[in-house]
Amino acid sequence: KVPLFGLLYKTGSVLVDRKSEKSRKESFTKMKEVLNMGLHMCIYHEGTRNKTNEPLKSFHDGAFKLSVESGKAILPAVIFHTKKILPAGKPFYLWPRSMEIHFLPAIPRKAGDTYLELKNEVFEIMKNHITTGY
């Protein structure tokens, strides 16, 4: 929706309108194509900013269905200090601070696992990493 930035953003992204069933299906197909080309994807499981006091919001299913269908592993990443840099509810607030991104060990799709089992496994691994102080 932002001129020029929106065009650049769309160039390297698979965008999803979560309110549209058609958009979700089309995006899922595009994401499988990207993975089949040997490229990696960054998918935000929570879907949006976490405005709760919990370490993680519940995850959406898409990334895990994609992993199960494509056979590709999930590489969890946890980003620290985002609430201090860009607090929710303050759209033009930006406070300089260092961020940390922790890439956790890859979680391969195991034969027979469902996407729900994979989703729960990734959630617990990420939550434990956050709450134990890494």
PDB file of C-alpha atoms in Angstrom:
ATOM      1  CA  LYS A   1       0.000   0.000   0.000  1.00  0.00           C
ATOM      2  CA  VAL A   2       3.040   2.276   0.313  1.00  0.00           C
ATOM      3  CA  PRO A   3       4.228   3.612  -3.071  1.00  0.00           C
ATOM      4  CA  LEU A   4       7.604   2.302  -4.239  1.00  0.00           C
ATOM      5  CA  PHE A   5       8.218   0.403  -0.966  1.00  0.00           C
ATOM      6  CA  GLY A   6       5.178  -1.789  -1.664  1.00  0.00           C
ATOM      7  CA  LEU A   7       6.437  -2.578  -5.162  1.00  0.00           C
ATOM      8  CA  LEU A   8       9.899  -3.503  -3.862  1.00  0.00           C
ATOM      9  CA  TYR A   9       8.398  -5.563  -1.050  1.00  0.00           C
ATOM     10  CA  LYS A  10       6.229  -7.576  -3.441  1.00  0.00           C
ATOM     11  CA  THR A  11       9.232  -8.357  -5.647  1.00  0.00           C
ATOM     12  CA  GLY A  12      10.915 -10.628  -3.098  1.00  0.00           C
ATOM     13  CA  SER A  13       7.905 -11.794  -1.124  1.00  0.00           C
ATOM     14  CA  VAL A  14       4.935 -14.090  -1.311  1.00  0.00           C
ATOM     15  CA  LEU A  15       2.179 -11.956   0.142  1.00  0.00           C
ATOM     16  CA  VAL A  16      -0.887 -13.431   1.836  1.00  0.00           C
ATOM     17  CA  ASP A  17      -4.239 -11.825   2.492  1.00  0.00           C
ATOM     18  CA  ARG A  18      -5.225 -13.909   5.509  1.00  0.00           C
ATOM     19  CA  LYS A  19      -8.858 -12.837   5.154  1.00  0.00           C
ATOM     20  CA  SER A  20      -9.095 -14.358   1.679  1.00  0.00           C
ATOM     21  CA  GLU A  21      -9.291 -18.132   1.246  1.00  0.00           C
ATOM     22  CA  LYS A  22      -8.306 -17.727  -2.418  1.00  0.00           C
ATOM     23  CA  SER A  23      -5.218 -15.670  -1.502  1.00  0.00           C
ATOM     24  CA  ARG A  24      -4.145 -18.202   1.124  1.00  0.00           C
ATOM     25  CA  LYS A  25      -4.383 -21.076  -1.380  1.00  0.00           C
ATOM     26  CA  GLU A  26      -2.530 -19.161  -4.106  1.00  0.00           C
ATOM     27  CA  SER A  27       0.187 -18.095  -1.675  1.00  0.00           C
ATOM     28  CA  PHE A  28       0.622 -21.655  -0.421  1.00  0.00           C
ATOM     29  CA  THR A  29       1.144 -22.871  -4.000  1.00  0.00           C
ATOM     30  CA  LYS A  30       3.669 -20.074  -4.668  1.00  0.00           C
ATOM     31  CA  MET A  31       5.551 -20.909  -1.471  1.00  0.00           C
ATOM     32  CA  LYS A  32       5.835 -24.577  -2.470  1.00  0.00           C
ATOM     33  CA  GLU A  33       7.243 -23.452  -5.836  1.00  0.00           C
ATOM     34  CA  VAL A  34       9.840 -21.271  -4.086  1.00  0.00           C
ATOM     35  CA  LEU A  35      10.936 -24.146  -1.847  1.00  0.00           C
ATOM     36  CA  ASN A  36      11.073 -26.542  -4.807  1.00  0.00           C
ATOM     37  CA  MET A  37      13.457 -24.114  -6.547  1.00  0.00           C
ATOM     38  CA  GLY A  38      15.867 -24.673  -3.639  1.00  0.00           C
ATOM     39  CA  LEU A  39      15.302 -21.272  -2.054  1.00  0.00           C
ATOM     40  CA  HIS A  40      14.644 -20.636   1.621  1.00  0.00           C
ATOM     41  CA  MET A  41      11.691 -18.749   3.081  1.00  0.00           C
ATOM     42  CA  CYS A  42      11.123 -16.672   6.162  1.00  0.00           C
ATOM     43  CA  ILE A  43       7.613 -17.245   7.484  1.00  0.00           C
ATOM     44  CA  TYR A  44       6.276 -15.576  10.588  1.00  0.00           C
ATOM     45  CA  HIS A  45       4.350 -18.376  12.339  1.00  0.00           C
ATOM     46  CA  GLU A  46       2.532 -16.017  14.677  1.00  0.00           C
ATOM     47  CA  GLY A  47       1.237 -14.049  11.709  1.00  0.00           C
ATOM     48  CA  THR A  48       1.498 -10.653  13.338  1.00  0.00           C
ATOM     49  CA  ARG A  49       3.008  -8.876  16.315  1.00  0.00           C
ATOM     50  CA  ASN A  50       2.692 -10.473  19.710  1.00  0.00           C
ATOM     51  CA  LYS A  51       0.794  -7.990  21.876  1.00  0.00           C
ATOM     52  CA  THR A  52       0.285 -10.477  24.707  1.00  0.00           C
ATOM     53  CA  ASN A  53       2.366 -11.067  27.827  1.00  0.00           C
ATOM     54  CA  GLU A  54       3.079 -14.612  26.680  1.00  0.00           C
ATOM     55  CA  PRO A  55       6.471 -15.376  25.105  1.00  0.00           C
ATOM     56  CA  LEU A  56       4.739 -16.525  21.901  1.00  0.00           C
ATOM     57  CA  LYS A  57       1.302 -16.246  20.360  1.00  0.00           C
ATOM     58  CA  SER A  58      -0.257 -19.405  18.995  1.00  0.00           C
ATOM     59  CA  PHE A  59       1.090 -20.354  15.585  1.00  0.00           C
ATOM     60  CA  HIS A  60      -0.834 -20.485  12.329  1.00  0.00           C
ATOM     61  CA  ASP A  61      -0.779 -23.797  10.443  1.00  0.00           C
ATOM     62  CA  GLY A  62       0.553 -22.714   7.031  1.00  0.00           C
ATOM     63  CA  ALA A  63       4.308 -23.004   7.566  1.00  0.00           C
ATOM     64  CA  PHE A  64       3.933 -26.449   9.104  1.00  0.00           C
ATOM     65  CA  LYS A  65       1.613 -27.733   6.382  1.00  0.00           C
ATOM     66  CA  LEU A  66       4.156 -26.410   3.901  1.00  0.00           C
ATOM     67  CA  SER A  67       6.967 -28.288   5.647  1.00  0.00           C
ATOM     68  CA  VAL A  68       5.011 -31.549   5.751  1.00  0.00           C
ATOM     69  CA  GLU A  69       3.936 -31.293   2.095  1.00  0.00           C
ATOM     70  CA  SER A  70       7.337 -30.207   0.768  1.00  0.00           C
ATOM     71  CA  GLY A  71       9.473 -32.388   3.034  1.00  0.00           C
ATOM     72  CA  LYS A  72      11.570 -29.339   3.967  1.00  0.00           C
ATOM     73  CA  ALA A  73      12.875 -28.724   7.479  1.00  0.00           C
ATOM     74  CA  ILE A  74      11.849 -25.841   9.724  1.00  0.00           C
ATOM     75  CA  LEU A  75      14.664 -23.586  10.965  1.00  0.00           C
ATOM     76  CA  PRO A  76      13.229 -21.734  13.963  1.00  0.00           C
ATOM     77  CA  ALA A  77      14.473 -18.224  14.657  1.00  0.00           C
ATOM     78  CA  VAL A  78      13.705 -16.127  17.718  1.00  0.00           C
ATOM     79  CA  ILE A  79      14.013 -12.328  17.613  1.00  0.00           C
ATOM     80  CA  PHE A  80      14.659 -10.539  20.903  1.00  0.00           C
ATOM     81  CA  HIS A  81      14.000  -6.890  21.913  1.00  0.00           C
ATOM     82  CA  THR A  82      11.434  -6.027  19.237  1.00  0.00           C
ATOM     83  CA  LYS A  83       8.940  -4.750  21.826  1.00  0.00           C
ATOM     84  CA  LYS A  84      11.533  -2.272  23.086  1.00  0.00           C
ATOM     85  CA  ILE A  85      12.454  -1.053  19.610  1.00  0.00           C
ATOM     86  CA  LEU A  86       8.980  -0.907  18.067  1.00  0.00           C
ATOM     87  CA  PRO A  87       6.332  -1.086  20.793  1.00  0.00           C
ATOM     88  CA  ALA A  88       2.879  -2.157  19.633  1.00  0.00           C
ATOM     89  CA  GLY A  89       0.478   0.751  19.344  1.00  0.00           C
ATOM     90  CA  LYS A  90       3.184   3.290  18.505  1.00  0.00           C
ATOM     91  CA  PRO A  91       3.432   3.183  14.689  1.00  0.00           C
ATOM     92  CA  PHE A  92       6.104   5.883  14.263  1.00  0.00           C
ATOM     93  CA  TYR A  93       8.171   5.039  17.333  1.00  0.00           C
ATOM     94  CA  LEU A  94      11.679   3.750  16.822  1.00  0.00           C
ATOM     95  CA  TRP A  95      14.117   3.494  19.705  1.00  0.00           C
ATOM     96  CA  PRO A  96      17.728   2.572  18.918  1.00  0.00           C
ATOM     97  CA  ARG A  97      18.682  -0.692  20.559  1.00  0.00           C
ATOM     98  CA  SER A  98      20.485  -3.839  19.554  1.00  0.00           C
ATOM     99  CA  MET A  99      18.411  -6.796  18.458  1.00  0.00           C
ATOM    100  CA  GLU A 100      19.296 -10.442  18.705  1.00  0.00           C
ATOM    101  CA  ILE A 101      18.210 -13.159  16.326  1.00  0.00           C
ATOM    102  CA  HIS A 102      18.842 -16.706  17.506  1.00  0.00           C
ATOM    103  CA  PHE A 103      18.698 -19.382  14.830  1.00  0.00           C
ATOM    104  CA  LEU A 104      17.898 -22.687  16.483  1.00  0.00           C
ATOM    105  CA  PRO A 105      18.764 -26.134  15.111  1.00  0.00           C
ATOM    106  CA  ALA A 106      16.768 -27.235  12.080  1.00  0.00           C
ATOM    107  CA  ILE A 107      13.790 -29.456  12.752  1.00  0.00           C
ATOM    108  CA  PRO A 108      13.398 -31.933   9.918  1.00  0.00           C
ATOM    109  CA  ARG A 109      10.028 -33.256   8.943  1.00  0.00           C
ATOM    110  CA  LYS A 110       9.743 -36.817  10.222  1.00  0.00           C
ATOM    111  CA  ALA A 111       7.878 -39.391   8.158  1.00  0.00           C
ATOM    112  CA  GLY A 112       4.420 -39.906   9.579  1.00  0.00           C
ATOM    113  CA  ASP A 113       4.349 -36.664  11.562  1.00  0.00           C
ATOM    114  CA  THR A 114       1.354 -34.451  11.057  1.00  0.00           C
ATOM    115  CA  TYR A 115       1.634 -30.705  10.649  1.00  0.00           C
ATOM    116  CA  LEU A 116       0.039 -30.307  14.103  1.00  0.00           C
ATOM    117  CA  GLU A 117       2.750 -32.444  15.722  1.00  0.00           C
ATOM    118  CA  LEU A 118       5.424 -30.414  13.946  1.00  0.00           C
ATOM    119  CA  LYS A 119       3.752 -27.135  14.922  1.00  0.00           C
ATOM    120  CA  ASN A 120       3.589 -28.168  18.593  1.00  0.00           C
ATOM    121  CA  GLU A 121       7.219 -29.342  18.574  1.00  0.00           C
ATOM    122  CA  VAL A 122       8.480 -26.055  17.081  1.00  0.00           C
ATOM    123  CA  PHE A 123       6.328 -24.011  19.464  1.00  0.00           C
ATOM    124  CA  GLU A 124       7.719 -25.792  22.528  1.00  0.00           C
ATOM    125  CA  ILE A 125      11.326 -25.501  21.323  1.00  0.00           C
ATOM    126  CA  MET A 126      10.981 -21.772  20.660  1.00  0.00           C
ATOM    127  CA  LYS A 127       9.074 -21.107  23.886  1.00  0.00           C
ATOM    128  CA  ASN A 128      11.671 -22.984  25.936  1.00  0.00           C
ATOM    129  CA  HIS A 129      14.480 -21.049  24.274  1.00  0.00           C
ATOM    130  CA  ILE A 130      12.809 -17.744  25.140  1.00  0.00           C
ATOM    131  CA  THR A 131      11.800 -18.592  28.704  1.00  0.00           C
ATOM    132  CA  THR A 132      15.042 -20.282  29.777  1.00  0.00           C
ATOM    133  CA  GLY A 133      17.112 -17.250  28.877  1.00  0.00           C
ATOM    134  CA  TYR A 134      18.713 -19.140  26.014  1.00  0.00           C
TER     135      TYR A 134
END
